[in-house]
Coordinates of C-alpha atoms (C1' of nucleotides) in Angstrom, one line a residue:
Chain A
M47 CA 0.0 0.0 -0.1
A48 CA 2.6 2.3 1.0
N49 CA 4.6 1.5 -2.2
C50 CA 1.4 2.2 -4.2
D51 CA 1.3 5.6 -2.4
G52 CA 4.8 6.4 -3.2
R53 CA 4.4 5.6 -7.0
V54 CA 1.4 7.9 -7.2
F55 CA 3.2 10.6 -5.4
H56 CA 6.4 10.3 -7.5
T57 CA 4.1 10.5 -10.7
Q58 CA 2.6 13.5 -9.5
I59 CA 5.8 15.1 -8.7
A60 CA 7.0 14.4 -11.9
S61 CA 3.8 15.9 -14.0
V62 CA 4.3 19.1 -11.7
M63 CA 8.2 19.2 -12.7
E64 CA 7.1 18.9 -16.4
A65 CA 4.4 21.6 -16.0
L66 CA 6.9 23.8 -14.5
A67 CA 9.7 23.0 -17.0
N68 CA 7.1 23.6 -19.9
A69 CA 6.1 26.9 -18.2
A70 CA 9.7 28.1 -17.8
V71 CA 10.4 27.2 -21.5
A72 CA 7.5 29.1 -22.4
E73 CA 8.6 32.0 -20.5
I74 CA 12.0 31.8 -22.0
C75 CA 10.7 31.6 -25.3
K76 CA 8.4 34.6 -24.8
L77 CA 11.4 36.6 -23.4
V78 CA 13.3 35.7 -26.4
D79 CA 10.6 36.6 -28.7
D80 CA 10.1 39.9 -27.0
D81 CA 13.7 40.8 -27.2
Y82 CA 13.8 39.7 -30.7
A83 CA 11.3 42.0 -31.4
V84 CA 12.8 45.0 -29.8
F85 CA 16.3 44.2 -31.3
R86 CA 14.3 44.1 -34.7
L87 CA 12.8 47.2 -34.1
E88 CA 16.0 49.0 -32.9
I89 CA 17.6 47.5 -36.2
T90 CA 14.9 49.0 -38.1
Q91 CA 15.2 52.3 -36.6
S92 CA 19.0 52.3 -37.1
Q93 CA 18.6 51.7 -40.5
K94 CA 16.2 54.4 -41.0
E95 CA 18.6 56.6 -39.3
N96 CA 21.4 55.4 -41.5
R97 CA 19.4 56.2 -44.5
A98 CA 18.5 59.9 -43.3
L99 CA 22.0 60.4 -42.4
R100 CA 23.0 59.1 -45.9
R101 CA 20.6 61.2 -47.7
K102 CA 21.9 64.3 -45.3
L103 CA 25.5 63.4 -46.2
Q104 CA 24.6 63.6 -50.2
L105 CA 23.0 66.8 -49.7
L106 CA 26.1 68.1 -48.1
E107 CA 28.3 66.6 -50.7
L108 CA 26.3 68.4 -53.2
K109 CA 26.4 71.4 -51.4
V110 CA 30.2 70.9 -51.2
S111 CA 30.2 70.6 -54.8
R112 CA 28.5 73.4 -55.1
E113 CA 30.6 75.6 -53.2
R114 CA 33.8 73.9 -54.9
V115 CA 32.6 75.6 -58.1
L116 CA 31.5 78.8 -56.5
A117 CA 33.9 79.6 -54.2
S118 CA 36.4 82.0 -54.9
R119 CA 38.6 83.8 -53.2
P120 CA 36.9 85.5 -50.4
N121 CA 35.7 82.6 -48.4
S122 CA 38.2 81.5 -45.9
V123 CA 40.6 82.0 -43.3
K124 CA 43.4 84.5 -44.2
I125 CA 46.4 84.3 -42.0
L126 CA 48.7 87.1 -41.8
D127 CA 51.9 86.0 -41.5
R128 CA 54.9 87.9 -42.8
Y129 CA 57.5 86.0 -41.6
R130 CA 59.9 85.8 -44.3
G131 CA 57.5 85.1 -46.6
M132 CA 57.5 81.4 -45.8
A133 CA 55.2 78.8 -45.9
R134 CA 53.3 80.1 -48.7
G135 CA 51.3 77.1 -49.9
H136 CA 54.1 74.6 -50.3
L137 CA 51.4 72.1 -49.6
A138 CA 48.6 71.9 -52.1
G139 CA 46.5 74.7 -51.4
G140 CA 48.3 74.7 -48.1
H141 CA 48.4 78.5 -47.8
R142 CA 45.9 78.2 -44.9
S143 CA 48.9 77.9 -43.2
F144 CA 50.0 79.2 -39.8
V145 CA 54.0 79.4 -39.8
K146 CA 55.7 80.0 -36.8
P147 CA 59.5 80.1 -36.9
A148 CA 61.5 77.8 -34.8
G149 CA 64.2 80.0 -33.5
P150 CA 63.7 82.8 -31.2
N151 CA 65.7 84.8 -33.0
A152 CA 63.8 84.3 -35.9
W153 CA 61.0 85.8 -34.3
R154 CA 62.9 88.6 -33.4
D155 CA 63.8 89.1 -37.0
D156 CA 60.3 89.0 -38.0
Q157 CA 59.2 92.6 -39.2
P158 CA 56.6 93.3 -36.5
I159 CA 53.2 93.6 -37.6
T160 CA 51.3 96.9 -37.0
V161 CA 47.9 96.1 -35.9
D162 CA 45.4 98.7 -34.8
E163 CA 43.5 97.3 -31.9
G164 CA 41.3 100.3 -31.5
N165 CA 43.0 101.7 -28.6
G166 CA 46.1 102.8 -30.8
T167 CA 48.6 101.0 -32.7
S168 CA 50.7 98.4 -31.4
T169 CA 53.9 97.2 -32.8
Q170 CA 54.2 93.6 -31.7
H171 CA 54.3 90.4 -33.3
V172 CA 51.3 89.7 -34.4
I173 CA 49.3 86.5 -35.8
L174 CA 46.2 87.7 -37.0
I175 CA 43.5 85.5 -38.0
E176 CA 40.3 86.8 -39.1
S177 CA 36.8 85.2 -39.3
A178 CA 34.1 86.7 -41.2
D179 CA 31.9 83.9 -41.7
A180 CA 28.7 85.8 -43.0
E181 CA 26.7 82.9 -41.7
A182 CA 28.1 82.6 -38.2
A183 CA 29.7 85.4 -37.3
G184 CA 27.5 87.9 -38.9
P185 CA 28.4 91.3 -40.2
G186 CA 31.6 92.3 -39.3
G187 CA 32.8 88.9 -38.6
S188 CA 35.4 88.7 -35.9
S189 CA 38.9 88.2 -35.6
L190 CA 41.5 86.8 -33.4
V191 CA 44.8 88.3 -32.5
K192 CA 47.7 86.8 -31.1
Q193 CA 50.3 88.7 -29.9
E194 CA 53.9 88.3 -28.7
R195 CA 55.4 91.2 -27.2
T196 CA 59.0 92.2 -28.0
E197 CA 59.8 94.5 -25.1
G198 CA 59.4 94.5 -21.5
E199 CA 58.0 91.1 -20.9
D200 CA 59.0 88.5 -18.7
P201 CA 60.9 85.8 -20.6
T202 CA 58.8 83.0 -18.8
H203 CA 55.7 84.8 -19.1
S204 CA 56.2 86.3 -22.7
R205 CA 52.9 85.9 -24.1
D206 CA 50.3 88.5 -24.0
I207 CA 47.5 87.2 -25.7
Q208 CA 44.4 89.5 -26.6
T209 CA 41.6 88.8 -28.5
E210 CA 39.8 91.2 -30.5
A211 CA 36.4 89.7 -31.0
A212 CA 33.5 90.6 -32.5
A213 CA 30.3 91.4 -30.0
G214 CA 28.3 88.4 -29.5
V215 CA 31.1 85.8 -29.3
V216 CA 30.3 83.1 -27.5
P217 CA 32.1 82.6 -23.9
P218 CA 34.0 79.7 -23.2
V219 CA 31.8 77.1 -22.3
A220 CA 33.9 74.8 -20.1
V221 CA 37.5 75.1 -18.9
E222 CA 39.1 72.5 -16.6
D223 CA 40.9 73.9 -13.8
L224 CA 39.4 77.2 -13.8
T225 CA 41.5 78.2 -11.0
T226 CA 44.5 78.9 -13.5
M227 CA 42.1 81.1 -15.7
P228 CA 42.6 84.6 -14.9
Q229 CA 39.0 85.6 -13.5
H230 CA 38.8 88.8 -15.1
R231 CA 39.2 87.4 -18.6
T232 CA 36.0 87.7 -19.9
R233 CA 36.5 87.4 -23.5
P234 CA 36.1 84.1 -25.0
S235 CA 39.7 82.8 -25.4
I236 CA 41.4 79.9 -26.5
T237 CA 42.9 77.3 -24.4
E238 CA 46.5 77.7 -25.0
V239 CA 49.2 75.3 -23.4
S240 CA 52.6 76.1 -23.1
G241 CA 55.2 73.9 -22.0
T242 CA 58.8 73.0 -22.3
L243 CA 60.4 71.9 -25.4
N244 CA 57.8 69.5 -26.5
A245 CA 54.4 70.6 -26.5
V246 CA 51.8 68.4 -27.8
L247 CA 48.3 69.5 -28.6
K248 CA 45.4 67.6 -29.3
S249 CA 42.2 69.0 -30.4
E250 CA 39.0 67.2 -31.0
T251 CA 36.5 68.4 -33.1
D252 CA 34.2 66.0 -34.6
T253 CA 32.7 65.3 -31.1
E254 CA 31.3 67.2 -28.4
T255 CA 34.6 67.9 -26.7
H256 CA 37.6 69.9 -27.6
R257 CA 40.8 68.7 -26.2
L258 CA 43.9 70.1 -25.7
L259 CA 46.6 67.7 -24.4
H260 CA 49.8 68.6 -23.0
T261 CA 52.4 66.1 -23.1
G262 CA 56.1 65.4 -22.8
S263 CA 58.0 64.2 -25.7
D264 CA 60.1 61.5 -25.2
H265 CA 58.2 60.0 -22.7
G266 CA 59.5 60.2 -19.3
S267 CA 62.7 61.4 -20.2
D268 CA 61.8 65.0 -19.1
P269 CA 60.5 65.3 -15.8
E270 CA 59.6 68.8 -16.3
R271 CA 57.4 67.6 -19.2
L272 CA 55.9 64.8 -17.3
L273 CA 54.9 67.0 -14.6
L274 CA 53.1 69.4 -17.0
G275 CA 51.7 66.2 -18.6
R276 CA 50.6 64.5 -15.3
P277 CA 46.6 64.7 -14.9
G278 CA 45.2 66.8 -12.7
C279 CA 48.4 69.0 -12.5
S280 CA 48.3 72.8 -13.0
P281 CA 50.5 73.9 -15.8
A282 CA 53.8 74.7 -15.4
P283 CA 54.5 78.2 -14.0
D284 CA 55.5 79.6 -17.1
S285 CA 52.5 78.4 -18.8
K286 CA 49.3 80.1 -19.5
Y287 CA 46.1 78.4 -20.2
L288 CA 44.2 80.9 -21.9
L289 CA 40.8 80.4 -23.4
Y290 CA 39.1 82.7 -26.0
G291 CA 36.9 81.5 -28.8
N292 CA 34.7 82.7 -31.4
T293 CA 31.7 80.9 -33.0
S294 CA 32.3 79.3 -35.9
L295 CA 35.9 79.8 -35.8
R296 CA 38.6 77.4 -35.7
T297 CA 42.1 78.9 -35.1
V298 CA 45.5 77.5 -34.5
H299 CA 48.3 79.4 -32.6
S300 CA 51.8 78.9 -32.2
H301 CA 54.4 80.4 -30.2
E302 CA 57.3 79.8 -28.1
D303 CA 58.5 80.9 -24.9
S304 CA 60.9 83.5 -25.0
G305 CA 64.0 84.6 -26.9
D306 CA 66.1 83.1 -24.1
A307 CA 65.4 79.7 -25.2
L308 CA 68.9 79.2 -27.0
E309 CA 70.5 80.0 -23.7
T310 CA 68.4 78.1 -21.4
G311 CA 68.3 75.1 -23.7
N312 CA 65.6 73.3 -21.9
D313 CA 63.1 76.1 -22.0
L314 CA 62.1 75.9 -25.5
S315 CA 58.6 76.1 -24.9
R316 CA 56.2 76.2 -27.6
S317 CA 52.4 76.3 -27.8
Y318 CA 49.7 75.5 -30.2
T319 CA 46.3 76.4 -29.8
T320 CA 43.4 75.4 -31.7
A321 CA 39.7 76.5 -31.0
M322 CA 36.9 75.7 -33.1
D323 CA 33.1 76.2 -32.4
P324 CA 33.3 76.7 -28.7
G325 CA 30.2 77.8 -28.6
I326 CA 29.4 74.5 -29.7
M327 CA 32.0 72.3 -28.3
P328 CA 33.1 72.7 -24.6
L329 CA 36.8 73.4 -24.7
V330 CA 38.4 70.8 -22.1
L331 CA 41.8 70.9 -21.3
E332 CA 43.2 67.7 -20.4
T333 CA 46.6 66.4 -19.7
Q334 CA 48.3 63.3 -20.9
T335 CA 50.9 61.2 -19.4
D336 CA 53.8 59.3 -20.7
L337 CA 52.9 58.6 -24.4
S338 CA 55.5 56.3 -24.8
R339 CA 54.2 54.0 -22.3
G340 CA 51.2 53.3 -24.2
D341 CA 49.1 56.2 -22.8
W342 CA 49.0 57.5 -26.2
N343 CA 47.1 54.9 -27.7
Q344 CA 44.0 55.8 -25.6
Y345 CA 44.1 58.9 -27.0
S346 CA 45.1 58.4 -30.5
S347 CA 42.8 55.5 -31.1
S348 CA 39.8 57.6 -29.6
V349 CA 40.6 61.0 -31.0
Y350 CA 42.0 60.6 -34.2
S351 CA 39.7 61.3 -36.8
E352 CA 38.6 58.9 -39.3
G353 CA 38.0 60.9 -42.5
C354 CA 36.9 63.4 -39.6
I355 CA 33.3 64.3 -40.7
D356 CA 32.2 66.5 -38.0
K357 CA 28.7 66.7 -36.9
K358 CA 27.7 69.3 -39.8
R359 CA 29.0 66.6 -42.0
E360 CA 31.7 68.9 -42.9
V361 CA 34.8 67.3 -43.7
I362 CA 37.7 68.1 -41.4
A363 CA 40.9 66.3 -41.9
I364 CA 42.4 66.9 -38.7
D365 CA 40.7 66.7 -35.4
E366 CA 43.8 66.3 -33.4
V367 CA 47.0 68.2 -33.4
T368 CA 49.8 66.5 -32.0
V369 CA 53.2 68.1 -32.3
K370 CA 56.5 67.2 -31.2
M371 CA 58.8 70.2 -31.4
E372 CA 62.5 69.9 -31.5
G373 CA 63.3 73.6 -30.8
D374 CA 66.6 75.3 -31.0
S375 CA 68.2 73.1 -28.9
P376 CA 71.9 72.6 -30.1
L377 CA 72.6 69.5 -31.6
T378 CA 74.8 68.2 -28.8
C379 CA 71.8 68.4 -26.3
N380 CA 70.7 65.3 -24.7
A381 CA 69.4 62.4 -26.6
D382 CA 66.0 62.7 -24.8
N383 CA 65.4 66.1 -26.7
T384 CA 67.3 65.4 -30.0
H385 CA 66.3 62.2 -31.0
L386 CA 63.6 63.4 -33.3
W387 CA 65.9 65.9 -34.5
E388 CA 68.5 63.1 -35.1
R389 CA 65.9 61.4 -37.1
Y390 CA 65.4 64.4 -39.0
S391 CA 68.8 64.9 -39.6
Q392 CA 69.2 61.6 -40.8
S393 CA 66.9 61.7 -43.3
N394 CA 67.5 64.9 -44.8
T395 CA 70.4 66.0 -46.9
S396 CA 72.4 67.7 -44.0
D397 CA 72.2 68.7 -40.6
L398 CA 72.3 72.2 -41.3
D399 CA 69.7 72.0 -44.0
C400 CA 67.4 70.0 -41.6
R401 CA 68.0 72.4 -39.1
D402 CA 67.4 75.2 -41.2
R403 CA 64.0 73.6 -42.1
L404 CA 63.4 73.1 -38.5
E405 CA 64.0 76.6 -37.8
T406 CA 62.0 78.2 -40.5
N407 CA 59.3 76.2 -41.2
L408 CA 58.1 74.8 -37.9
N409 CA 54.6 74.6 -38.6
V410 CA 51.7 72.7 -37.6
A411 CA 49.5 71.3 -40.5
T412 CA 45.9 70.3 -40.7
H413 CA 44.3 69.5 -43.9
S414 CA 41.1 68.9 -45.1
P415 CA 40.3 67.3 -48.5
L416 CA 38.2 70.3 -49.0
H417 CA 41.2 72.5 -49.1
A418 CA 42.3 70.9 -52.2
V419 CA 39.7 72.7 -53.9
R420 CA 39.1 75.7 -51.5
D421 CA 42.6 76.9 -51.2
C422 CA 43.4 77.9 -54.6
D423 CA 44.0 81.7 -53.8
P424 CA 47.2 82.7 -52.5
V425 CA 47.3 84.2 -49.0
S426 CA 46.4 87.7 -48.9
P427 CA 47.6 90.0 -46.3
S428 CA 44.1 91.8 -46.4
M429 CA 41.5 90.3 -44.3
A430 CA 39.1 88.0 -45.9
P431 CA 35.7 86.3 -44.9
Y432 CA 36.1 83.2 -43.0
D433 CA 34.4 80.3 -44.7
S434 CA 31.6 78.4 -43.3
H435 CA 33.6 75.3 -42.8
G436 CA 35.4 76.7 -39.7
S437 CA 38.8 74.9 -40.8
I438 CA 42.0 76.2 -40.9
F439 CA 44.7 74.2 -42.4
F440 CA 48.0 74.3 -40.4
D441 CA 51.2 73.9 -42.6
Q442 CA 53.3 71.0 -42.5
V443 CA 55.2 70.2 -39.3
F444 CA 59.0 70.5 -39.9
N445 CA 58.6 70.1 -43.7
S446 CA 61.0 67.2 -43.5
D447 CA 59.5 64.8 -45.6
D448 CA 60.2 65.5 -49.4
G449 CA 58.2 62.8 -50.5
A450 CA 55.2 63.7 -48.4
R451 CA 55.7 67.3 -49.2
D452 CA 55.8 66.5 -53.0
E453 CA 52.7 64.5 -52.5
C454 CA 51.2 67.6 -50.7
R455 CA 51.9 69.8 -53.6
G456 CA 50.5 67.3 -55.9
G457 CA 47.6 67.0 -53.8
G458 CA 48.7 64.3 -51.5
A459 CA 46.1 62.0 -50.5
M460 CA 43.5 63.8 -52.8
S461 CA 45.2 62.3 -56.0
S462 CA 43.4 59.9 -58.0
N463 CA 44.0 56.8 -55.6
S464 CA 43.0 58.9 -52.6
K465 CA 39.9 57.6 -52.1
E466 CA 41.3 54.5 -50.1
K467 CA 43.8 56.8 -48.3
R468 CA 41.4 58.8 -46.4
F469 CA 43.4 59.1 -43.2
L470 CA 45.5 62.1 -43.4
C471 CA 48.6 62.6 -41.3
M472 CA 48.0 66.0 -39.6
F473 CA 51.8 66.6 -40.0
C474 CA 52.6 65.9 -43.4
N475 CA 49.2 65.4 -45.3
K476 CA 50.2 61.8 -46.2
G477 CA 47.2 59.7 -46.9
F478 CA 46.8 56.1 -45.2
S479 CA 44.2 53.5 -46.0
C480 CA 43.6 52.8 -42.4
L481 CA 43.7 54.8 -39.2
Q482 CA 46.2 52.7 -37.6
K483 CA 48.7 52.9 -40.3
M484 CA 48.4 56.7 -40.0
E485 CA 48.9 56.5 -36.4
I486 CA 52.0 54.7 -36.8
H487 CA 53.3 56.9 -39.4
Q488 CA 52.5 59.7 -37.3
R489 CA 54.9 58.4 -34.7
V490 CA 57.8 59.8 -36.9
H491 CA 56.5 63.0 -36.1
T492 CA 55.6 62.5 -32.6
G493 CA 58.5 60.4 -31.6
E494 CA 56.3 58.0 -29.7
N495 CA 57.9 54.7 -29.0
P496 CA 55.4 52.7 -27.4
F497 CA 57.0 49.4 -27.6
S498 CA 59.8 49.1 -25.1
C499 CA 62.4 46.0 -24.9
T500 CA 62.4 43.9 -21.9
Q501 CA 65.7 43.1 -22.2
C502 CA 67.4 46.5 -22.4
E503 CA 65.9 50.0 -22.4
K504 CA 65.5 50.4 -26.0
R505 CA 62.2 51.6 -27.4
F506 CA 60.3 51.4 -30.9
S507 CA 57.7 53.0 -32.6
R508 CA 56.4 49.7 -33.9
Q509 CA 55.9 46.2 -32.9
D510 CA 57.8 44.7 -35.6
H511 CA 60.8 46.7 -35.2
L512 CA 60.9 45.7 -31.6
K513 CA 60.5 41.9 -32.5
R514 CA 63.4 42.5 -34.9
H515 CA 65.5 44.2 -32.4
Q516 CA 65.0 41.4 -29.8
R517 CA 66.8 39.0 -32.1
V518 CA 69.7 41.0 -30.7
H519 CA 69.1 39.7 -27.5
T520 CA 68.2 36.2 -28.5
G521 CA 70.8 35.6 -31.3
E522 CA 68.3 34.3 -33.7
K523 CA 69.5 34.6 -37.0
P524 CA 67.2 33.0 -39.5
F525 CA 68.4 34.1 -42.6
S526 CA 71.5 32.2 -43.8
C527 CA 73.4 32.4 -46.9
P528 CA 73.5 29.6 -49.2
Q529 CA 76.9 30.1 -50.3
C530 CA 78.9 30.7 -47.1
E531 CA 76.4 29.4 -44.3
K532 CA 76.8 32.7 -42.8
R533 CA 73.7 33.7 -40.8
F534 CA 71.9 37.0 -40.4
S535 CA 69.1 38.3 -38.5
Q536 CA 67.5 40.6 -41.0
A537 CA 66.8 39.3 -44.7
G538 CA 68.3 42.5 -46.0
D539 CA 71.6 42.0 -44.4
L540 CA 71.6 38.5 -46.2
K541 CA 70.9 40.1 -49.5
R542 CA 73.4 42.9 -48.9
H543 CA 76.1 40.2 -48.0
Q544 CA 75.2 38.2 -51.0
R545 CA 76.7 40.9 -53.0
V546 CA 80.2 39.7 -51.7
H547 CA 79.6 36.3 -53.6
T548 CA 77.9 38.0 -56.6
G549 CA 80.5 40.9 -56.9
E550 CA 77.5 42.8 -57.7
K551 CA 78.6 46.7 -56.8
P552 CA 75.6 48.8 -57.7
F553 CA 76.8 52.0 -56.3
S554 CA 79.4 53.7 -58.7
C555 CA 81.2 56.8 -57.7
T556 CA 80.3 60.0 -60.2
Q557 CA 83.9 61.3 -59.5
C558 CA 86.2 58.3 -60.3
H559 CA 85.2 54.9 -61.5
M560 CA 85.1 53.1 -58.4
R561 CA 82.3 51.0 -57.5
F562 CA 80.9 49.7 -54.2
A563 CA 78.5 47.1 -53.0
L564 CA 77.3 49.2 -50.4
A565 CA 75.9 52.6 -50.4
G566 CA 77.4 53.7 -47.0
N567 CA 81.0 52.7 -48.6
L568 CA 80.2 54.9 -51.6
K569 CA 79.1 57.8 -49.3
M570 CA 82.1 57.6 -47.3
H571 CA 84.5 57.5 -50.5
L572 CA 82.8 60.6 -51.7
K573 CA 84.3 62.4 -48.9
V574 CA 87.5 61.6 -50.0
H575 CA 86.6 63.3 -53.4
K576 CA 85.0 66.3 -51.4
G577 CA 87.7 66.5 -48.9
E578 CA 85.5 66.6 -46.1
R579 CA 87.3 66.0 -43.0
P580 CA 84.8 67.1 -40.4
F581 CA 86.1 65.3 -37.4
T582 CA 89.0 66.9 -35.7
S583 CA 91.3 65.4 -32.9
M584 CA 91.2 67.9 -29.9
L585 CA 94.8 66.5 -28.9
C586 CA 96.6 67.0 -32.1
G587 CA 94.3 69.1 -34.7
K588 CA 94.3 66.4 -37.3
T589 CA 91.3 65.9 -39.1
F590 CA 89.6 63.0 -40.6
S591 CA 86.6 62.4 -42.8
E592 CA 85.0 59.7 -40.4
R593 CA 84.3 59.6 -36.6
S594 CA 86.0 56.0 -36.6
Y595 CA 89.1 57.4 -38.2
L596 CA 89.6 59.9 -35.4
R597 CA 88.8 57.3 -32.8
T598 CA 91.3 54.9 -34.4
H599 CA 93.7 57.8 -34.5
Q600 CA 93.4 58.6 -31.1
Q601 CA 93.6 55.1 -29.9
K602 CA 96.9 54.5 -31.4
T603 CA 98.4 58.0 -31.1
H604 CA 96.9 59.1 -27.7
P605 CA 96.2 55.7 -26.0
A606 CA 96.2 57.3 -22.6
V607 CA 93.7 59.7 -23.2
Chain B
dC61 C1' 90.6 54.1 -47.3
dT62 C1' 87.8 50.1 -48.3
dG63 C1' 84.8 46.3 -47.4
dG64 C1' 81.6 44.4 -44.6
dG65 C1' 78.3 43.4 -41.0
dG66 C1' 74.7 45.2 -37.3
dA67 C1' 71.3 47.7 -36.4
dC68 C1' 67.4 50.7 -36.9
dG69 C1' 63.6 53.5 -39.2
dG70 C1' 60.2 54.0 -42.5
dG71 C1' 57.1 52.7 -46.3
dG72 C1' 54.5 49.1 -48.6
dC73 C1' 52.5 44.7 -49.2
dC74 C1' 50.1 40.6 -47.8
dC75 C1' 47.3 37.7 -45.3
Chain C
dA123 C1' 41.3 46.5 -39.8
dG124 C1' 45.3 45.2 -38.1
dG125 C1' 49.4 42.4 -37.4
dG126 C1' 53.3 40.8 -39.6
dC127 C1' 56.7 40.6 -43.2
dC128 C1' 59.5 42.3 -46.9
dC129 C1' 62.5 45.6 -48.5
dC130 C1' 65.1 49.8 -49.1
dG131 C1' 68.1 53.4 -47.0
dT132 C1' 70.8 54.7 -43.6
dC133 C1' 73.9 55.3 -39.9
dC134 C1' 77.4 53.1 -37.1
dC135 C1' 81.1 50.5 -36.2
dC136 C1' 85.1 47.4 -37.2
dA137 C1' 88.5 44.8 -39.5

DNA sequence: CTGGGGACGGGGCCC
DNA sequence: AGGGCCCCGTCCCCA
């Protein structure tokens, strides 16, 4: 009897469990169906939004096309830059450039510009950017004047930046660390960051924020710069964070600290300032930590623009400006401050040439695909209306890459195959097919070396270079010569080595008939013809064409020393 | 001086 | 899109 009752009980339990399970399954199915419906609805809505945005984009493209046809001269930023008549559009249409000479003396050499500020006439170095956007600024437009006093100023506080803005300009929307801001400053202002040798400024304009990032250059090597770059820290005492702005205005400023830079060496501050539609986009001052340790990427990935279409669907190529400056430091200054310079000097014909370029073409560049068609008019010293796109195009930084410069002259990334290369380097306008390639390339300009070797202190801009370098430590030599079983860590080294076996000497001297298997050897040989003997023994005055010769000589002749 | 190798920077291409 | 590789050029160093 008891067994019978137990079976019945179990049967009942089983049926209840089944019912519960069925109910649960039904519930789950219902939830899934509901979510699916919601999901589909969201997809449909997104598709609708996409279609609408696409239509909007097409309309704007049409508008741009019209402007390309109609736009003649008076539609854009005019920059009054009388410095040595430089940087007049060495990029394609790149005359929307802002040129700041690197050398403090160069500034001093500049002919002062006389600007009537209403209160009289001042003869100060002035960079004047005028906006007269008929749509946004209204009659009279507005102008933005940056001044650098040449007399009676504290070298470490050498900037006296004023604005001459039209009535109705929008005050700054947001500024971090307002305590650093002069409270009396009621005019709209541009956030300005100045620091030590290498100042980095980033601006983001395609979103709701406008960032200015200040950082050190070589990544932890300069404590002062690190201090400046540390989040939450106030700017250096010699820095001013100034904020002024203007609706529908995007400007870029550059200046350096003082004429004492050459003496102080490390105090080669420069700053770059951008402002764009501060009335719309809050200005947010940020700091940045050590870029070389990877912090950079969190900015670069998120801030770099992708084709850079802002909210108005205006194409703005550069939403971020990152400048690594090598100032007027002598070539003998420490490696932390010169490695970029050295890199440039390596890539150019001569140190002097490069240095000269650095001094005279210290520019920042932003480029918009639009400028290729809009910026066909030369820079005029007269004031001209500001264009409705609010774009300023900086000139090329350092002007160091001939190839890139040529590309810029020829339209750069806007040439025939430019459609695929829609990511433009903000420094040299070189086009890249994807964002990361551009970011990697820009390390050429920024000096960023995010990949560090665990075996030594060396740092690299690219992961593959780090990997290749680590063969130094591992001793790995994967490339072996089939003729002599010699092994090499790099394929190029093997290829070069094989000329030993083939006898190939592709490098021939134009002065004599000597031929060389290695380009470096030809280069060295050419010094014989030129009589170049730049290396002088401090002990005996003897000169040598190569440093190694001098070293060998000193080892032999002056072993004690 | 010349020959040659180690190592690195940068661009381009491929997967 | 991104990582990796190839290639080239260059600097530096040493025999």
